[in-house]
Amino acid sequence: MIKSFRKALRPPRDQFWGIITGHALSLRAGRLEYMHSCLKKYGDFLEMYLGKRRTLLINDPISLKHVLLDNSKNYPKTTPGYQKVAEVLGQGVFTDVGEEWKKGRRIIQPTFNPSKFDYYFKIVSDENATTIKLMKDKSSKNVSLNL
């Protein structure tokens, strides 16, 4: 059964200053830890605030499809959060908008054809096996391994 799109939940704002800071102080104290704990406690689709700026934290395929494909005009990629992501990932299909996004998506779309999954699975499986063997060899000799 396919679950339908749902409204984002909002974790409680920062204690004391939350009316002004939103979730910013909690995020500043430990961004990844805070986001992970909120996802575990409140679910896979969250609405948070950095001051007065609304931001979404999504870890749910149906909600992600809604935001990135079905209703993308209502979720602009011109936010500071996307700009930070673009600094890390560079410009590409995840961070581009408009015609650039459409062009990039058309180029990569054949890569995600289900008929190619078995081929990709074999590559990933072989690489994992090689990495596991290397890790076991290094650990048996008590040698550090730079991953």
PDB file of N, CA and C in Angstrom, residues 56-111:
ATOM      1  N   LEU A  56      12.695  22.790   5.472  1.00  0.00           N
ATOM      2  CA  LEU A  56      12.156  21.441   5.583  1.00  0.00           C
ATOM      3  C   LEU A  56      13.284  20.431   5.706  1.00  0.00           C
ATOM      4  N   LEU A  57      13.062  19.438   6.537  1.00  0.00           N
ATOM      5  CA  LEU A  57      13.989  18.317   6.696  1.00  0.00           C
ATOM      6  C   LEU A  57      13.223  17.078   6.268  1.00  0.00           C
ATOM      7  N   ILE A  58      13.645  16.478   5.162  1.00  0.00           N
ATOM      8  CA  ILE A  58      12.876  15.383   4.567  1.00  0.00           C
ATOM      9  C   ILE A  58      13.734  14.132   4.467  1.00  0.00           C
ATOM     10  N   ASN A  59      13.181  13.022   4.954  1.00  0.00           N
ATOM     11  CA  ASN A  59      13.857  11.732   4.897  1.00  0.00           C
ATOM     12  C   ASN A  59      12.840  10.653   4.527  1.00  0.00           C
ATOM     13  N   ASP A  60      11.889  11.022   3.696  1.00  0.00           N
ATOM     14  CA  ASP A  60      10.789  10.144   3.326  1.00  0.00           C
ATOM     15  C   ASP A  60      10.609  10.195   1.816  1.00  0.00           C
ATOM     16  N   PRO A  61      10.647   9.055   1.125  1.00  0.00           N
ATOM     17  CA  PRO A  61      10.584   9.061  -0.342  1.00  0.00           C
ATOM     18  C   PRO A  61       9.333   9.725  -0.910  1.00  0.00           C
ATOM     19  N   ILE A  62       8.183   9.516  -0.321  1.00  0.00           N
ATOM     20  CA  ILE A  62       6.950  10.096  -0.863  1.00  0.00           C
ATOM     21  C   ILE A  62       6.954  11.616  -0.687  1.00  0.00           C
ATOM     22  N   SER A  63       7.387  12.078   0.484  1.00  0.00           N
ATOM     23  CA  SER A  63       7.459  13.522   0.722  1.00  0.00           C
ATOM     24  C   SER A  63       8.522  14.162  -0.162  1.00  0.00           C
ATOM     25  N   LEU A  64       9.633  13.478  -0.350  1.00  0.00           N
ATOM     26  CA  LEU A  64      10.696  13.977  -1.212  1.00  0.00           C
ATOM     27  C   LEU A  64      10.210  14.111  -2.649  1.00  0.00           C
ATOM     28  N   LYS A  65       9.483  13.129  -3.123  1.00  0.00           N
ATOM     29  CA  LYS A  65       8.912  13.183  -4.474  1.00  0.00           C
ATOM     30  C   LYS A  65       7.952  14.365  -4.583  1.00  0.00           C
ATOM     31  N   HIS A  66       7.149  14.573  -3.555  1.00  0.00           N
ATOM     32  CA  HIS A  66       6.208  15.691  -3.561  1.00  0.00           C
ATOM     33  C   HIS A  66       6.950  17.024  -3.679  1.00  0.00           C
ATOM     34  N   VAL A  67       8.007  17.178  -2.896  1.00  0.00           N
ATOM     35  CA  VAL A  67       8.739  18.449  -2.863  1.00  0.00           C
ATOM     36  C   VAL A  67       9.581  18.650  -4.120  1.00  0.00           C
ATOM     37  N   LEU A  68      10.303  17.620  -4.556  1.00  0.00           N
ATOM     38  CA  LEU A  68      11.241  17.790  -5.673  1.00  0.00           C
ATOM     39  C   LEU A  68      10.609  17.624  -7.052  1.00  0.00           C
ATOM     40  N   LEU A  69       9.525  16.857  -7.169  1.00  0.00           N
ATOM     41  CA  LEU A  69       8.934  16.609  -8.482  1.00  0.00           C
ATOM     42  C   LEU A  69       7.516  17.152  -8.629  1.00  0.00           C
ATOM     43  N   ASP A  70       6.614  16.645  -7.817  1.00  0.00           N
ATOM     44  CA  ASP A  70       5.194  16.934  -8.018  1.00  0.00           C
ATOM     45  C   ASP A  70       4.815  18.379  -7.734  1.00  0.00           C
ATOM     46  N   ASN A  71       5.481  19.010  -6.792  1.00  0.00           N
ATOM     47  CA  ASN A  71       5.071  20.338  -6.342  1.00  0.00           C
ATOM     48  C   ASN A  71       6.283  21.260  -6.187  1.00  0.00           C
ATOM     49  N   SER A  72       7.273  21.100  -7.043  1.00  0.00           N
ATOM     50  CA  SER A  72       8.558  21.789  -6.864  1.00  0.00           C
ATOM     51  C   SER A  72       8.459  23.307  -6.921  1.00  0.00           C
ATOM     52  N   LYS A  73       7.471  23.857  -7.606  1.00  0.00           N
ATOM     53  CA  LYS A  73       7.347  25.317  -7.705  1.00  0.00           C
ATOM     54  C   LYS A  73       7.072  25.960  -6.339  1.00  0.00           C
ATOM     55  N   ASN A  74       6.510  25.195  -5.417  1.00  0.00           N
ATOM     56  CA  ASN A  74       6.221  25.724  -4.084  1.00  0.00           C
ATOM     57  C   ASN A  74       7.399  25.596  -3.121  1.00  0.00           C
ATOM     58  N   TYR A  75       8.492  24.966  -3.567  1.00  0.00           N
ATOM     59  CA  TYR A  75       9.657  24.753  -2.711  1.00  0.00           C
ATOM     60  C   TYR A  75      10.902  25.235  -3.443  1.00  0.00           C
ATOM     61  N   PRO A  76      11.193  26.537  -3.372  1.00  0.00           N
ATOM     62  CA  PRO A  76      12.320  27.082  -4.138  1.00  0.00           C
ATOM     63  C   PRO A  76      13.673  26.557  -3.657  1.00  0.00           C
ATOM     64  N   LYS A  77      14.617  26.473  -4.592  1.00  0.00           N
ATOM     65  CA  LYS A  77      15.975  26.029  -4.276  1.00  0.00           C
ATOM     66  C   LYS A  77      16.915  27.222  -4.104  1.00  0.00           C
ATOM     67  N   THR A  78      16.360  28.385  -3.903  1.00  0.00           N
ATOM     68  CA  THR A  78      17.179  29.593  -3.762  1.00  0.00           C
ATOM     69  C   THR A  78      17.395  29.955  -2.301  1.00  0.00           C
ATOM     70  N   THR A  79      17.244  28.989  -1.409  1.00  0.00           N
ATOM     71  CA  THR A  79      17.389  29.239   0.024  1.00  0.00           C
ATOM     72  C   THR A  79      18.852  29.125   0.446  1.00  0.00           C
ATOM     73  N   PRO A  80      19.195  29.700   1.594  1.00  0.00           N
ATOM     74  CA  PRO A  80      20.568  29.554   2.098  1.00  0.00           C
ATOM     75  C   PRO A  80      20.968  28.089   2.287  1.00  0.00           C
ATOM     76  N   GLY A  81      20.027  27.241   2.684  1.00  0.00           N
ATOM     77  CA  GLY A  81      20.324  25.824   2.852  1.00  0.00           C
ATOM     78  C   GLY A  81      20.767  25.174   1.556  1.00  0.00           C
ATOM     79  N   TYR A  82      20.034  25.460   0.473  1.00  0.00           N
ATOM     80  CA  TYR A  82      20.423  24.914  -0.829  1.00  0.00           C
ATOM     81  C   TYR A  82      21.754  25.499  -1.286  1.00  0.00           C
ATOM     82  N   GLN A  83      21.995  26.764  -0.969  1.00  0.00           N
ATOM     83  CA  GLN A  83      23.270  27.357  -1.348  1.00  0.00           C
ATOM     84  C   GLN A  83      24.425  26.649  -0.638  1.00  0.00           C
ATOM     85  N   LYS A  84      24.216  26.269   0.625  1.00  0.00           N
ATOM     86  CA  LYS A  84      25.242  25.514   1.355  1.00  0.00           C
ATOM     87  C   LYS A  84      25.458  24.140   0.721  1.00  0.00           C
ATOM     88  N   VAL A  85      24.348  23.483   0.359  1.00  0.00           N
ATOM     89  CA  VAL A  85      24.445  22.172  -0.293  1.00  0.00           C
ATOM     90  C   VAL A  85      25.192  22.306  -1.612  1.00  0.00           C
ATOM     91  N   ALA A  86      24.890  23.354  -2.373  1.00  0.00           N
ATOM     92  CA  ALA A  86      25.568  23.575  -3.660  1.00  0.00           C
ATOM     93  C   ALA A  86      27.064  23.821  -3.471  1.00  0.00           C
ATOM     94  N   GLU A  87      27.444  24.470  -2.363  1.00  0.00           N
ATOM     95  CA  GLU A  87      28.872  24.676  -2.080  1.00  0.00           C
ATOM     96  C   GLU A  87      29.580  23.347  -1.867  1.00  0.00           C
ATOM     97  N   VAL A  88      28.877  22.399  -1.235  1.00  0.00           N
ATOM     98  CA  VAL A  88      29.475  21.097  -0.950  1.00  0.00           C
ATOM     99  C   VAL A  88      29.414  20.191  -2.174  1.00  0.00           C
ATOM    100  N   LEU A  89      28.225  20.075  -2.800  1.00  0.00           N
ATOM    101  CA  LEU A  89      28.033  19.153  -3.914  1.00  0.00           C
ATOM    102  C   LEU A  89      28.367  19.751  -5.271  1.00  0.00           C
ATOM    103  N   GLY A  90      28.423  21.079  -5.347  1.00  0.00           N
ATOM    104  CA  GLY A  90      28.591  21.740  -6.632  1.00  0.00           C
ATOM    105  C   GLY A  90      27.245  21.844  -7.332  1.00  0.00           C
ATOM    106  N   GLN A  91      27.242  22.547  -8.442  1.00  0.00           N
ATOM    107  CA  GLN A  91      25.997  22.678  -9.199  1.00  0.00           C
ATOM    108  C   GLN A  91      25.719  21.366  -9.916  1.00  0.00           C
ATOM    109  N   GLY A  92      24.491  20.944  -9.870  1.00  0.00           N
ATOM    110  CA  GLY A  92      24.098  19.694 -10.508  1.00  0.00           C
ATOM    111  C   GLY A  92      22.606  19.504 -10.412  1.00  0.00           C
ATOM    112  N   VAL A  93      22.156  18.322 -10.768  1.00  0.00           N
ATOM    113  CA  VAL A  93      20.721  18.071 -10.854  1.00  0.00           C
ATOM    114  C   VAL A  93      20.032  18.269  -9.500  1.00  0.00           C
ATOM    115  N   PHE A  94      20.723  18.059  -8.404  1.00  0.00           N
ATOM    116  CA  PHE A  94      20.103  18.234  -7.091  1.00  0.00           C
ATOM    117  C   PHE A  94      19.933  19.707  -6.733  1.00  0.00           C
ATOM    118  N   THR A  95      20.842  20.561  -7.176  1.00  0.00           N
ATOM    119  CA  THR A  95      20.808  21.964  -6.783  1.00  0.00           C
ATOM    120  C   THR A  95      20.378  22.911  -7.898  1.00  0.00           C
ATOM    121  N   ASP A  96      20.369  22.460  -9.149  1.00  0.00           N
ATOM    122  CA  ASP A  96      19.944  23.314 -10.251  1.00  0.00           C
ATOM    123  C   ASP A  96      18.441  23.549 -10.234  1.00  0.00           C
ATOM    124  N   VAL A  97      18.018  24.606 -10.922  1.00  0.00           N
ATOM    125  CA  VAL A  97      16.598  24.927 -11.039  1.00  0.00           C
ATOM    126  C   VAL A  97      16.253  25.188 -12.507  1.00  0.00           C
ATOM    127  N   GLY A  98      14.954  25.146 -12.805  1.00  0.00           N
ATOM    128  CA  GLY A  98      14.463  25.530 -14.122  1.00  0.00           C
ATOM    129  C   GLY A  98      15.000  24.673 -15.250  1.00  0.00           C
ATOM    130  N   GLU A  99      15.391  25.334 -16.320  1.00  0.00           N
ATOM    131  CA  GLU A  99      15.852  24.638 -17.533  1.00  0.00           C
ATOM    132  C   GLU A  99      17.138  23.860 -17.301  1.00  0.00           C
ATOM    133  N   GLU A 100      18.028  24.394 -16.460  1.00  0.00           N
ATOM    134  CA  GLU A 100      19.270  23.671 -16.156  1.00  0.00           C
ATOM    135  C   GLU A 100      18.953  22.341 -15.470  1.00  0.00           C
ATOM    136  N   TRP A 101      17.981  22.355 -14.550  1.00  0.00           N
ATOM    137  CA  TRP A 101      17.572  21.129 -13.862  1.00  0.00           C
ATOM    138  C   TRP A 101      16.981  20.139 -14.859  1.00  0.00           C
ATOM    139  N   LYS A 102      16.100  20.623 -15.740  1.00  0.00           N
ATOM    140  CA  LYS A 102      15.468  19.737 -16.724  1.00  0.00           C
ATOM    141  C   LYS A 102      16.521  19.098 -17.635  1.00  0.00           C
ATOM    142  N   LYS A 103      17.479  19.896 -18.058  1.00  0.00           N
ATOM    143  CA  LYS A 103      18.541  19.390 -18.926  1.00  0.00           C
ATOM    144  C   LYS A 103      19.363  18.316 -18.207  1.00  0.00           C
ATOM    145  N   GLY A 104      19.755  18.595 -16.975  1.00  0.00           N
ATOM    146  CA  GLY A 104      20.545  17.632 -16.201  1.00  0.00           C
ATOM    147  C   GLY A 104      19.764  16.358 -15.910  1.00  0.00           C
ATOM    148  N   ARG A 105      18.500  16.507 -15.602  1.00  0.00           N
ATOM    149  CA  ARG A 105      17.669  15.331 -15.312  1.00  0.00           C
ATOM    150  C   ARG A 105      17.523  14.449 -16.552  1.00  0.00           C
ATOM    151  N   ARG A 106      17.319  15.062 -17.708  1.00  0.00           N
ATOM    152  CA  ARG A 106      17.211  14.281 -18.950  1.00  0.00           C
ATOM    153  C   ARG A 106      18.499  13.498 -19.223  1.00  0.00           C
ATOM    154  N   ILE A 107      19.629  14.098 -18.911  1.00  0.00           N
ATOM    155  CA  ILE A 107      20.916  13.441 -19.157  1.00  0.00           C
ATOM    156  C   ILE A 107      21.109  12.229 -18.244  1.00  0.00           C
ATOM    157  N   ILE A 108      20.759  12.363 -16.956  1.00  0.00           N
ATOM    158  CA  ILE A 108      21.019  11.260 -16.027  1.00  0.00           C
ATOM    159  C   ILE A 108      19.882  10.248 -15.930  1.00  0.00           C
ATOM    160  N   GLN A 109      18.722  10.573 -16.445  1.00  0.00           N
ATOM    161  CA  GLN A 109      17.564   9.690 -16.291  1.00  0.00           C
ATOM    162  C   GLN A 109      17.801   8.250 -16.764  1.00  0.00           C
ATOM    163  N   PRO A 110      18.453   8.029 -17.905  1.00  0.00           N
ATOM    164  CA  PRO A 110      18.671   6.633 -18.339  1.00  0.00           C
ATOM    165  C   PRO A 110      19.476   5.800 -17.337  1.00  0.00           C
ATOM    166  N   THR A 111      20.298   6.457 -16.534  1.00  0.00           N
ATOM    167  CA  THR A 111      21.100   5.760 -15.536  1.00  0.00           C
ATOM    168  C   THR A 111      20.224   5.056 -14.511  1.00  0.00           C
TER     169      THR A 111
END
